[in-house]
Amino acid sequence: MEKVLICFLFFFVSIQRIDSILFLRRFNIEVSNKLEGNKILQVTCSEKGASTRVQFLDFNSSFLVKFRIYPKTLIWCNLWKGPDYVHHVKFNGFVGNEKFIHDVCGSRKPDVCFWQAREDGVYVRNNPTGAFKFMYKWDIN
C-alpha cells in the first residue's frame, strides 16, 4: 500500500510539473472589434516567417489566432481602424514567457490573450477578473 501511495504522489507531482511547462502548450490570441459606429477593424498578426491573412472585422466580431508556444515565441499584431484606416497600432499580441502571460493576459486559464479594439485604443482582458486594461492608443500615420 505504501508503494502505491508513493507512486500516486510521484505521478500527481509529475502531472503538475508538466502543466506548468509552457513549451509546446496550445495558446490563442483573440482580437475583438468594439469600435463605435459599426466601424470595420482590419487585423493581421505575424510571427517570425509567417503572417495571418488580413482580416476585416465587423463590429462585435472577433478573430482567433491559434498556435503552440515554442522558445522565444513572439506574435505581433497590426490593427487599423476603419473607415479610412488612418489610425493604427502595432503591439506584441503574445510573448512566450510566464511574465507576459501573467502580467498582460492575466493567466494561462483560459489559454487566450484577449485583445479588444475600442475608439480610444486597444485593451487587454485580465482573464481571472474579466476586467479590461487600456494598453495602447491609436497612432496616426
XYZ file of C-alpha atoms in Angstrom:
141
model
C 0.000 0.000 0.000
C 2.841 2.369 0.803
C 4.395 1.816 -2.654
C 1.072 2.552 -4.346
C 0.741 5.774 -2.383
C 4.286 6.837 -3.283
C 3.673 6.045 -6.958
C 0.438 8.034 -6.891
C 2.174 11.033 -5.299
C 5.018 10.854 -7.838
C 2.501 10.694 -10.702
C 0.495 13.632 -9.305
C 3.607 15.822 -8.871
C 4.754 14.930 -12.403
C 1.415 15.962 -13.877
C 1.550 19.291 -12.018
C 5.045 19.990 -13.345
C 4.070 19.132 -16.928
C 1.103 21.507 -16.673
C 3.421 24.329 -15.604
C 5.731 23.980 -18.620
C 4.977 26.493 -21.385
C 6.889 24.739 -24.169
C 4.518 23.203 -26.776
C 1.364 24.347 -24.958
C -1.503 25.483 -27.144
C -2.438 29.124 -26.782
C -4.602 31.672 -28.599
C -4.772 35.358 -29.344
C -8.257 36.757 -29.845
C -8.884 40.246 -31.226
C -12.360 41.735 -30.919
C -13.893 44.786 -32.623
C -15.782 47.113 -30.259
C -15.357 50.269 -32.362
C -18.308 52.654 -32.251
C -20.450 53.452 -35.262
C -20.098 49.986 -36.817
C -16.546 50.766 -37.973
C -14.578 47.937 -39.556
C -11.341 46.772 -37.904
C -8.514 45.491 -40.095
C -6.333 42.893 -38.328
C -3.210 40.945 -39.170
C -0.944 39.080 -36.770
C 2.549 37.828 -37.554
C 5.345 35.791 -36.133
C 8.808 35.098 -37.465
C 8.386 33.870 -41.029
C 4.580 33.683 -41.053
C 1.615 36.019 -41.107
C -2.141 35.621 -40.951
C -4.291 36.822 -43.813
C -5.621 40.332 -43.424
C -8.977 40.128 -41.649
C -11.733 42.738 -41.743
C -13.866 42.508 -38.611
C -17.359 43.937 -38.339
C -18.493 45.445 -35.044
C -18.821 42.843 -32.289
C -16.918 40.153 -34.205
C -13.550 38.649 -33.388
C -10.546 36.943 -34.923
C -8.720 33.981 -33.334
C -5.073 33.030 -33.867
C -4.159 29.534 -32.625
C -0.554 28.469 -32.045
C 1.846 26.411 -29.958
C 4.347 28.035 -27.643
C 7.986 27.472 -28.589
C 11.082 29.087 -27.114
C 11.118 32.793 -27.986
C 7.570 32.796 -29.362
C 6.630 36.346 -30.332
C 3.456 37.259 -32.176
C 2.721 40.867 -33.001
C -0.497 42.295 -34.335
C -1.335 45.281 -36.517
C -4.776 46.844 -36.181
C -6.195 49.531 -38.472
C -9.351 51.446 -37.576
C -11.876 51.965 -40.383
C -13.422 53.541 -42.295
C -10.356 55.466 -43.509
C -7.710 53.160 -41.910
C -5.519 56.116 -40.897
C -5.449 55.181 -37.193
C -3.402 52.097 -36.420
C -1.500 50.329 -33.671
C 1.189 47.637 -33.681
C 1.743 45.635 -30.493
C 3.009 42.333 -29.131
C -0.075 40.148 -29.016
C 1.843 37.350 -27.313
C 5.313 36.816 -25.873
C 6.148 33.245 -24.852
C 7.108 33.724 -21.229
C 5.343 33.494 -17.868
C 5.801 37.203 -17.118
C 3.869 38.296 -20.223
C 1.156 35.677 -19.742
C 0.710 36.622 -16.095
C 1.188 40.420 -16.310
C -0.588 41.085 -19.620
C -3.081 38.255 -20.228
C -3.743 37.646 -16.545
C -3.140 33.891 -16.563
C -2.931 30.754 -18.679
C -6.514 29.760 -17.936
C -8.263 30.092 -20.283
C -5.473 29.715 -22.833
C -6.128 33.025 -24.591
C -4.777 36.540 -24.595
C -7.894 38.567 -25.431
C -7.449 41.989 -27.060
C -10.266 44.440 -27.710
C -10.201 47.430 -30.094
C -12.193 50.452 -28.886
C -12.463 54.061 -30.020
C -9.685 55.305 -27.730
C -7.278 52.384 -28.265
C -6.599 48.723 -27.562
C -7.394 46.942 -24.304
C -6.406 43.537 -22.935
C -8.595 41.384 -20.692
C -7.345 40.108 -17.367
C -8.565 36.511 -17.589
C -9.271 35.816 -13.893
C -11.243 39.023 -13.275
C -12.665 39.717 -16.743
C -11.659 43.385 -16.383
C -10.148 45.201 -19.360
C -6.964 47.272 -19.084
C -6.049 50.059 -21.520
C -2.756 49.203 -23.251
C -2.225 51.168 -26.497
C -3.613 54.307 -28.093
C -4.165 54.662 -31.825
C -1.337 56.206 -33.845
C -1.950 58.426 -36.859
C 0.001 57.551 -39.980
